[in-house]
């Protein structure tokens, strides 16, 4: 039988997720002892889901236990939204993680009580859903919740060892009656499947958790290779070369696209959308503008590149205009900004408005004006950016299309004043 781990030194303040059940009770007590020995700060957080008739009593229990140990406890009341198709358990988990993220202070590490049996259940659930190596890697002892570190120090410890610790230290905990209901998938595995597996293979949970570890090690190696490949394929932030992407195998291209969108903070690509991207983006010719969309993001093909964009990019209203003297940045209706950098102000107020079509501009070194549309095409400005482009006028004369195309008179003035225009489009 695996022994419960000895006390470990702590080098950062901890926030412990504390439900009041035996697992989190053991974690809290053990980390409290570690913190006492290390002189490290420790707090706890309890999430009130409002799903159980005894939830208020559970809060009182957690408050009493924390008070007995001198531990500060934060209680978060959350609303579990079960309309997103995650199931009640998944929706509760999402609400709980949001509460943890809201409670974490800068510099704190979140500690959660998942153990070896939880890891085995997660591995089985992922396998039954047809997950690949990324999903079968299950949970990691060290990961992140947003920007903050997340630690599962008991992930290699069987639940039997946690129960032994709880009895040895005479701990008190809550028994959630819903844990005895095998309707939920995880409870069914815990109550029906794993006990049956242990009858034939006593170390089944340890073996399944070991397989998850092997998958995680493989995933880490693949992640390193993906990062190196993305660095080669990404020609600009959020822009991938499709020409280069076509040179790798379909399996590798799929991994790269998944890692690329996650690396830029987008929601993971659903399997159907990922397959659509592979089918429509990779074979597409330069004259096509294939597009795939999921949640709040989209991948747009343009000129043999894939652009990761918000699903809805704002455009400047056609009738919008504003005066601007350059003294302060000009806020644009799409959430973007136009700024004069390096000079106090223009010599006189100018007008800024949206494109309406047909504009012409006199470029430096030219005798005749050129159609702005042609200039933007030569600058390789994507179509969705053209809809956001603020134009700067001095009366009827077009001086600039943001910082993309600058007319001769304004270019001369900017050079004389060692200044420049800077445009930040909205929607990114």
Short mmCIF file of C-alpha atoms in Angstrom, two decimals:
data_model
loop_
_atom_site.label_atom_id
_atom_site.label_comp_id
_atom_site.label_asym_id
_atom_site.label_seq_id
_atom_site.Cartn_x
_atom_site.Cartn_y
_atom_site.Cartn_z
CA UNK A 1 0.00 0.00 0.00
CA UNK A 2 1.31 3.46 -0.92
CA UNK A 3 2.19 5.56 2.11
CA UNK A 4 0.89 9.09 2.44
CA UNK A 5 3.63 11.60 1.49
CA UNK A 6 5.74 13.30 4.12
CA UNK A 7 5.60 17.05 4.68
CA UNK A 8 7.10 19.08 1.85
CA UNK A 9 8.67 22.56 1.93
CA UNK A 10 6.50 25.31 0.46
CA UNK A 11 8.03 28.31 -1.29
CA UNK A 12 4.88 30.17 -2.37
CA UNK A 13 1.57 31.13 -0.71
CA UNK A 14 -1.23 28.64 -1.36
CA UNK A 15 -4.97 28.82 -2.00
CA UNK A 16 -6.52 25.41 -1.28
CA UNK A 17 -9.77 24.35 -2.93
CA UNK A 18 -11.84 23.06 0.01
CA UNK A 19 -15.19 21.38 -0.58
CA UNK A 20 -15.39 19.83 2.88
CA UNK A 21 -15.22 16.27 1.51
CA UNK A 22 -12.59 13.83 2.69
CA UNK A 23 -10.16 14.45 -0.19
CA UNK A 24 -9.95 18.24 0.19
CA UNK A 25 -10.07 17.93 4.00
CA UNK A 26 -6.96 15.74 3.93
CA UNK A 27 -5.24 18.09 1.46
CA UNK A 28 -6.03 21.16 3.55
CA UNK A 29 -4.82 19.57 6.81
CA UNK A 30 -1.61 18.22 5.23
CA UNK A 31 -0.78 21.51 3.50
CA UNK A 32 -1.57 23.40 6.72
CA UNK A 33 1.08 21.30 8.45
CA UNK A 34 3.49 21.94 5.55
CA UNK A 35 2.79 25.69 5.73
CA UNK A 36 3.33 25.73 9.49
CA UNK A 37 6.72 24.07 9.03
CA UNK A 38 7.69 26.35 6.13
CA UNK A 39 6.28 29.61 7.48
CA UNK A 40 4.24 29.99 4.28
CA UNK A 41 0.86 31.68 3.95
CA UNK A 42 -2.14 29.45 3.24
CA UNK A 43 -5.80 30.27 2.54
CA UNK A 44 -8.81 28.17 1.53
CA UNK A 45 -11.72 28.72 -0.84
CA UNK A 46 -15.10 26.99 -0.76
CA UNK A 47 -17.52 27.10 -3.69
CA UNK A 48 -21.26 27.07 -2.90
CA UNK A 49 -22.90 25.66 -6.05
CA UNK A 50 -26.47 25.91 -4.76
CA UNK A 51 -27.20 22.41 -6.08
CA UNK A 52 -27.67 20.52 -2.80
CA UNK A 53 -30.13 21.12 0.03
CA UNK A 54 -27.28 20.84 2.55
CA UNK A 55 -25.03 23.35 0.78
CA UNK A 56 -25.46 26.00 3.49
CA UNK A 57 -24.57 23.45 6.17
CA UNK A 58 -21.45 22.54 4.20
CA UNK A 59 -20.36 26.19 4.26
CA UNK A 60 -20.80 26.27 8.04
CA UNK A 61 -18.79 23.06 8.43
CA UNK A 62 -15.93 24.43 6.30
CA UNK A 63 -15.92 27.70 8.23
CA UNK A 64 -15.71 25.83 11.55
CA UNK A 65 -12.89 23.55 10.39
CA UNK A 66 -10.86 26.46 8.99
CA UNK A 67 -11.44 28.52 12.14
CA UNK A 68 -10.11 25.62 14.26
CA UNK A 69 -6.88 25.65 12.24
CA UNK A 70 -6.65 29.44 11.98
CA UNK A 71 -7.06 29.34 8.17
CA UNK A 72 -8.74 32.19 6.30
CA UNK A 73 -11.67 30.87 4.22
CA UNK A 74 -13.28 32.61 1.26
CA UNK A 75 -16.76 31.41 0.21
CA UNK A 76 -17.95 31.91 -3.37
CA UNK A 77 -21.62 31.50 -4.30
CA UNK A 78 -21.89 30.55 -7.97
CA UNK A 79 -24.69 29.94 -10.45
CA UNK A 80 -24.27 26.72 -12.41
CA UNK A 81 -25.37 27.27 -16.02
CA UNK A 82 -26.43 23.92 -17.42
CA UNK A 83 -27.44 25.27 -20.83
CA UNK A 84 -24.05 25.03 -22.56
CA UNK A 85 -24.20 21.29 -23.24
CA UNK A 86 -21.51 20.41 -20.68
CA UNK A 87 -23.80 18.38 -18.42
CA UNK A 88 -24.42 19.29 -14.80
CA UNK A 89 -21.05 17.95 -13.63
CA UNK A 90 -19.14 19.78 -16.36
CA UNK A 91 -21.05 23.02 -15.80
CA UNK A 92 -20.39 22.85 -12.05
CA UNK A 93 -16.69 22.25 -12.74
CA UNK A 94 -16.57 25.28 -15.03
CA UNK A 95 -18.28 27.49 -12.43
CA UNK A 96 -15.93 26.21 -9.74
CA UNK A 97 -12.81 26.98 -11.79
CA UNK A 98 -14.12 30.47 -12.50
CA UNK A 99 -14.55 31.02 -8.75
CA UNK A 100 -11.03 29.75 -8.07
CA UNK A 101 -9.61 32.08 -10.73
CA UNK A 102 -11.50 35.04 -9.26
CA UNK A 103 -10.22 34.31 -5.74
CA UNK A 104 -6.54 33.71 -6.57
CA UNK A 105 -4.17 36.51 -5.59
CA UNK A 106 -1.05 37.39 -7.54
CA UNK A 107 1.77 35.05 -6.55
CA UNK A 108 -0.52 32.38 -5.10
CA UNK A 109 -0.65 28.75 -6.22
CA UNK A 110 -3.99 26.95 -6.34
CA UNK A 111 -3.84 23.50 -4.73
CA UNK A 112 -6.51 20.89 -5.57
CA UNK A 113 -7.12 17.45 -4.08
CA UNK A 114 -7.36 15.12 -7.08
CA UNK A 115 -5.67 11.78 -6.37
CA UNK A 116 -4.65 8.60 -8.16
CA UNK A 117 -8.19 7.17 -8.32
CA UNK A 118 -9.45 10.44 -9.83
CA UNK A 119 -6.69 10.20 -12.43
CA UNK A 120 -7.69 6.63 -13.31
CA UNK A 121 -11.34 7.68 -13.68
CA UNK A 122 -10.37 10.60 -15.91
CA UNK A 123 -8.23 8.32 -18.10
CA UNK A 124 -11.12 5.87 -18.51
CA UNK A 125 -13.62 8.64 -19.28
CA UNK A 126 -11.33 10.12 -21.93
CA UNK A 127 -10.67 6.69 -23.44
CA UNK A 128 -14.40 5.96 -23.64
CA UNK A 129 -14.86 9.27 -25.48
CA UNK A 130 -12.25 8.26 -28.05
CA UNK A 131 -9.61 10.78 -26.96
CA UNK A 132 -6.13 10.74 -28.43
CA UNK A 133 -2.86 11.10 -26.58
CA UNK A 134 -3.62 14.70 -25.53
CA UNK A 135 -6.85 13.71 -23.80
CA UNK A 136 -5.47 10.47 -22.35
CA UNK A 137 -2.72 12.49 -20.65
CA UNK A 138 -5.55 13.35 -18.22
CA UNK A 139 -4.55 15.64 -15.34
CA UNK A 140 -1.12 17.05 -14.62
CA UNK A 141 0.39 17.57 -11.18
CA UNK A 142 1.61 20.99 -12.30
CA UNK A 143 -0.41 23.15 -14.69
CA UNK A 144 -2.00 26.59 -14.78
CA UNK A 145 -5.37 28.18 -14.19
CA UNK A 146 -5.17 31.23 -16.41
CA UNK A 147 -1.85 32.83 -15.53
CA UNK A 148 -1.62 31.31 -12.04
CA UNK A 149 0.04 27.97 -11.16
CA UNK A 150 -2.19 25.01 -10.28
CA UNK A 151 -0.79 22.16 -8.17
CA UNK A 152 -2.23 18.69 -7.52
CA UNK A 153 0.23 17.33 -4.94
CA UNK A 154 -1.73 14.12 -4.25
CA UNK A 155 -2.18 12.99 -7.85
CA UNK A 156 0.02 9.90 -7.35
CA UNK A 157 -1.56 8.98 -3.99
CA UNK A 158 -4.39 6.38 -3.88
CA UNK A 159 -7.60 7.33 -2.14
CA UNK A 160 -7.07 4.56 0.41
CA UNK A 161 -4.00 6.43 1.68
CA UNK A 162 -6.07 9.62 2.02
CA UNK A 163 -8.65 7.75 4.09
CA UNK A 164 -5.92 6.32 6.32
CA UNK A 165 -4.53 9.85 6.86
CA UNK A 166 -7.98 11.21 7.71
CA UNK A 167 -8.58 8.50 10.32
CA UNK A 168 -5.08 8.80 11.76
CA UNK A 169 -5.59 12.54 12.37
CA UNK A 170 -9.25 12.21 13.43
CA UNK A 171 -10.40 14.61 10.72
CA UNK A 172 -14.05 15.48 10.18
CA UNK A 173 -15.50 15.75 6.70
CA UNK A 174 -18.75 15.95 4.76
CA UNK A 175 -20.35 12.95 3.09
CA UNK A 176 -22.10 14.14 -0.07
CA UNK A 177 -25.07 11.81 -0.66
CA UNK A 178 -24.91 12.49 -4.43
CA UNK A 179 -21.61 10.57 -4.54
CA UNK A 180 -23.62 7.37 -4.01
CA UNK A 181 -25.68 7.97 -7.17
CA UNK A 182 -24.12 6.15 -10.11
CA UNK A 183 -26.14 8.05 -12.74
CA UNK A 184 -23.23 10.41 -13.43
CA UNK A 185 -20.49 8.85 -15.60
CA UNK A 186 -17.67 9.47 -13.13
CA UNK A 187 -19.68 8.06 -10.22
CA UNK A 188 -20.52 4.97 -12.30
CA UNK A 189 -16.84 4.34 -12.91
CA UNK A 190 -16.02 4.94 -9.25
CA UNK A 191 -18.82 2.81 -7.82
CA UNK A 192 -19.23 0.06 -10.42
CA UNK A 193 -16.35 -0.23 -12.86
CA UNK A 194 -13.17 0.33 -10.83
CA UNK A 195 -14.20 -2.01 -7.96
CA UNK A 196 -14.86 -4.72 -10.56
CA UNK A 197 -11.49 -4.09 -12.22
CA UNK A 198 -9.74 -4.30 -8.83
CA UNK A 199 -11.22 -7.73 -8.23
CA UNK A 200 -9.16 -9.02 -11.17
CA UNK A 201 -6.32 -6.46 -11.14
CA UNK A 202 -5.78 -5.05 -7.61
CA UNK A 203 -3.52 -2.29 -8.92
CA UNK A 204 -5.86 -1.24 -11.75
CA UNK A 205 -6.07 2.41 -10.65
CA UNK A 206 -2.29 2.71 -10.39
CA UNK A 207 -1.87 1.09 -13.82
CA UNK A 208 -4.41 3.41 -15.47
CA UNK A 209 -2.83 6.45 -13.81
CA UNK A 210 0.56 5.20 -15.04
CA UNK A 211 -0.78 5.03 -18.60
CA UNK A 212 -1.98 8.63 -18.23
CA UNK A 213 1.54 9.59 -17.15
CA UNK A 214 3.07 7.90 -20.22
CA UNK A 215 0.60 9.73 -22.46
CA UNK A 216 1.46 13.03 -20.79
CA UNK A 217 5.18 12.46 -21.37
CA UNK A 218 4.47 11.71 -25.03
CA UNK A 219 2.25 14.79 -25.28
CA UNK A 220 4.99 16.98 -23.83
CA UNK A 221 7.44 15.77 -26.47
CA UNK A 222 4.88 16.40 -29.22
CA UNK A 223 4.10 19.84 -27.76
CA UNK A 224 7.78 20.78 -27.98
CA UNK A 225 7.89 19.71 -31.63
CA UNK A 226 4.64 21.60 -32.33
CA UNK A 227 6.04 24.80 -30.80
CA UNK A 228 9.18 24.57 -32.94
CA UNK A 229 7.10 24.02 -36.07
CA UNK A 230 4.70 26.86 -35.28
CA UNK A 231 7.67 29.21 -34.86
CA UNK A 232 8.65 28.28 -38.42
CA UNK A 233 5.13 28.47 -39.88
CA UNK A 234 3.87 31.65 -38.19
CA UNK A 235 5.01 34.49 -40.44
CA UNK A 236 3.35 37.16 -38.27
CA UNK A 237 1.35 37.09 -35.02
CA UNK A 238 -1.81 35.00 -35.61
CA UNK A 239 -0.85 34.38 -39.27
CA UNK A 240 0.24 30.93 -40.55
CA UNK A 241 1.76 30.17 -43.94
CA UNK A 242 -0.50 27.63 -45.63
CA UNK A 243 2.17 26.95 -48.22
CA UNK A 244 4.50 25.74 -45.47
CA UNK A 245 1.73 23.96 -43.56
CA UNK A 246 0.95 21.84 -46.63
CA UNK A 247 4.47 20.42 -46.46
CA UNK A 248 3.80 18.54 -43.19
CA UNK A 249 1.70 15.41 -42.74
CA UNK A 250 -2.07 15.79 -42.15
CA UNK A 251 -1.70 14.46 -38.61
CA UNK A 252 0.99 16.99 -37.78
CA UNK A 253 -0.99 19.78 -39.47
CA UNK A 254 -3.96 18.94 -37.24
CA UNK A 255 -1.82 19.13 -34.10
CA UNK A 256 -0.27 22.42 -35.24
CA UNK A 257 -3.65 24.05 -35.87
CA UNK A 258 -4.93 22.92 -32.46
CA UNK A 259 -1.82 24.18 -30.67
CA UNK A 260 -1.76 27.42 -32.67
CA UNK A 261 -5.28 28.54 -31.72
CA UNK A 262 -4.86 27.54 -28.06
CA UNK A 263 -1.53 29.37 -27.92
CA UNK A 264 -3.31 32.58 -28.88
CA UNK A 265 -6.01 32.18 -26.23
CA UNK A 266 -8.80 30.92 -28.49
CA UNK A 267 -11.17 28.14 -27.50
CA UNK A 268 -9.93 24.67 -28.55
CA UNK A 269 -10.89 23.60 -32.06
CA UNK A 270 -13.75 21.06 -32.00
CA UNK A 271 -12.96 17.92 -33.98
CA UNK A 272 -15.52 18.72 -36.69
CA UNK A 273 -14.18 22.26 -37.17
CA UNK A 274 -10.61 21.01 -37.21
CA UNK A 275 -11.46 18.54 -39.97
CA UNK A 276 -13.27 21.31 -41.87
CA UNK A 277 -10.15 23.47 -41.60
CA UNK A 278 -7.96 20.68 -42.95
CA UNK A 279 -10.40 19.96 -45.80
CA UNK A 280 -11.03 23.57 -46.84
CA UNK A 281 -7.95 25.62 -45.93
CA UNK A 282 -5.11 23.38 -46.99
CA UNK A 283 -6.21 22.49 -50.55
CA UNK A 284 -7.53 25.98 -51.26
CA UNK A 285 -5.94 28.02 -54.06
CA UNK A 286 -4.71 31.56 -53.63
CA UNK A 287 -7.91 32.95 -55.15
CA UNK A 288 -10.13 31.39 -52.49
CA UNK A 289 -11.06 32.81 -49.11
CA UNK A 290 -12.13 29.72 -47.15
CA UNK A 291 -13.28 30.34 -43.58
CA UNK A 292 -14.05 28.15 -40.58
CA UNK A 293 -15.67 29.41 -37.41
CA UNK A 294 -16.18 28.14 -33.86
CA UNK A 295 -17.26 29.90 -30.66
CA UNK A 296 -15.87 33.45 -30.78
CA UNK A 297 -13.10 32.84 -33.31
CA UNK A 298 -12.54 32.08 -36.96
CA UNK A 299 -9.69 31.01 -39.22
CA UNK A 300 -9.76 32.96 -42.47
CA UNK A 301 -7.72 32.08 -45.53
CA UNK A 302 -6.35 34.95 -47.60
CA UNK A 303 -3.46 34.95 -50.08
CA UNK A 304 -2.27 31.50 -49.01
CA UNK A 305 -2.15 32.38 -45.32
CA UNK A 306 -4.42 31.43 -42.43
CA UNK A 307 -5.46 34.28 -40.13
CA UNK A 308 -6.78 33.67 -36.62
CA UNK A 309 -9.48 36.30 -36.08
CA UNK A 310 -12.41 37.11 -33.83
CA UNK A 311 -15.56 35.64 -35.36
CA UNK A 312 -17.12 39.09 -35.59
CA UNK A 313 -14.70 41.86 -36.56
CA UNK A 314 -16.13 45.36 -36.21
CA UNK A 315 -16.11 47.84 -39.07
CA UNK A 316 -16.23 51.63 -38.98
CA UNK A 317 -19.75 52.97 -39.63
CA UNK A 318 -19.93 54.47 -43.12
CA UNK A 319 -21.26 57.78 -41.80
CA UNK A 320 -18.76 58.11 -38.95
CA UNK A 321 -16.38 61.08 -38.81
CA UNK A 322 -14.50 63.01 -36.15
CA UNK A 323 -12.23 66.01 -35.84
CA UNK A 324 -8.68 65.33 -34.62
CA UNK A 325 -5.78 67.65 -33.84
CA UNK A 326 -3.34 64.88 -32.83
CA UNK A 327 -2.90 66.09 -29.25
CA UNK A 328 -4.52 62.96 -27.79
CA UNK A 329 -5.09 59.51 -29.28
CA UNK A 330 -8.32 59.28 -31.24
CA UNK A 331 -10.65 56.49 -30.07
CA UNK A 332 -12.28 54.75 -33.02
CA UNK A 333 -15.84 53.34 -33.01
CA UNK A 334 -14.57 49.77 -33.50
CA UNK A 335 -12.52 49.93 -30.30
CA UNK A 336 -9.28 50.78 -32.10
CA UNK A 337 -7.11 53.87 -31.84
CA UNK A 338 -5.25 56.36 -34.01
CA UNK A 339 -2.26 58.11 -32.48
CA UNK A 340 0.24 60.81 -33.50
CA UNK A 341 3.60 59.75 -32.13
CA UNK A 342 6.59 62.11 -31.77
CA UNK A 343 4.82 65.45 -32.29
CA UNK A 344 2.58 67.54 -30.03
CA UNK A 345 -0.16 68.18 -32.59
CA UNK A 346 -0.90 68.84 -36.25
CA UNK A 347 -0.69 72.40 -37.51
CA UNK A 348 -4.49 72.50 -37.78
CA UNK A 349 -7.36 70.14 -36.95
CA UNK A 350 -7.94 67.34 -39.46
CA UNK A 351 -10.96 65.16 -40.16
CA UNK A 352 -11.05 61.37 -39.75
CA UNK A 353 -13.77 59.26 -41.36
CA UNK A 354 -14.52 55.82 -42.74
CA UNK A 355 -13.95 54.67 -46.30
CA UNK A 356 -16.83 55.05 -48.69
CA UNK A 357 -15.03 54.04 -51.88
CA UNK A 358 -13.54 55.95 -54.78
CA UNK A 359 -10.90 57.79 -52.71
CA UNK A 360 -7.66 58.86 -54.39
CA UNK A 361 -4.32 59.74 -52.78
CA UNK A 362 -1.13 61.47 -53.93
CA UNK A 363 1.86 59.30 -53.01
CA UNK A 364 5.38 60.64 -52.32
CA UNK A 365 7.40 61.10 -55.51
CA UNK A 366 4.37 60.87 -57.79
CA UNK A 367 2.83 63.53 -60.00
CA UNK A 368 -0.67 62.10 -60.17
CA UNK A 369 -3.00 60.65 -57.56
CA UNK A 370 -3.74 56.93 -57.34
CA UNK A 371 -6.86 55.02 -56.39
CA UNK A 372 -6.67 54.15 -52.69
CA UNK A 373 -8.10 50.72 -53.47
CA UNK A 374 -5.10 49.92 -55.66
CA UNK A 375 -2.67 51.17 -53.01
CA UNK A 376 -4.23 48.97 -50.34
CA UNK A 377 -3.99 45.93 -52.59
CA UNK A 378 -0.29 46.63 -53.15
CA UNK A 379 0.15 46.88 -49.36
CA UNK A 380 -1.45 43.40 -48.99
CA UNK A 381 -4.00 44.76 -46.50
CA UNK A 382 -6.57 42.05 -45.80
CA UNK A 383 -10.20 42.80 -46.79
CA UNK A 384 -11.45 42.75 -43.17
CA UNK A 385 -8.83 45.36 -42.28
CA UNK A 386 -9.94 47.64 -45.10
CA UNK A 387 -13.40 47.83 -43.50
CA UNK A 388 -11.79 49.19 -40.33
CA UNK A 389 -9.45 51.66 -42.00
CA UNK A 390 -9.74 55.28 -40.74
CA UNK A 391 -8.97 57.91 -43.38
CA UNK A 392 -7.39 61.25 -42.43
CA UNK A 393 -8.45 64.31 -44.48
CA UNK A 394 -7.46 67.95 -44.65
CA UNK A 395 -10.60 69.36 -46.20
CA UNK A 396 -11.14 67.39 -49.43
CA UNK A 397 -7.53 66.14 -49.57
CA UNK A 398 -6.84 62.58 -48.38
CA UNK A 399 -3.69 62.65 -46.24
CA UNK A 400 -3.54 59.08 -44.94
CA UNK A 401 -5.26 55.72 -44.76
CA UNK A 402 -4.34 55.09 -41.13
CA UNK A 403 -0.61 54.27 -41.06
CA UNK A 404 -0.85 51.99 -44.12
CA UNK A 405 -0.72 54.56 -46.94
CA UNK A 406 0.57 58.11 -46.31
CA UNK A 407 0.12 60.95 -48.82
CA UNK A 408 3.07 63.08 -49.92
CA UNK A 409 2.12 66.27 -47.95
CA UNK A 410 1.64 64.43 -44.64
CA UNK A 411 4.72 62.25 -45.21
CA UNK A 412 6.85 65.37 -45.63
CA UNK A 413 5.37 66.92 -42.47
CA UNK A 414 5.92 63.73 -40.42
CA UNK A 415 9.55 63.49 -41.58
CA UNK A 416 10.18 67.15 -40.75
CA UNK A 417 8.82 66.63 -37.21
CA UNK A 418 10.34 63.16 -36.70
CA UNK A 419 6.80 61.89 -36.11
CA UNK A 420 4.63 59.01 -37.26
CA UNK A 421 1.04 57.82 -37.30
CA UNK A 422 0.18 54.65 -35.38
CA UNK A 423 -3.05 52.70 -35.95
CA UNK A 424 -4.34 49.95 -33.67
CA UNK A 425 -7.40 48.27 -35.20
CA UNK A 426 -10.24 47.23 -32.92
CA UNK A 427 -11.44 43.71 -32.32
CA UNK A 428 -8.15 41.92 -31.55
#
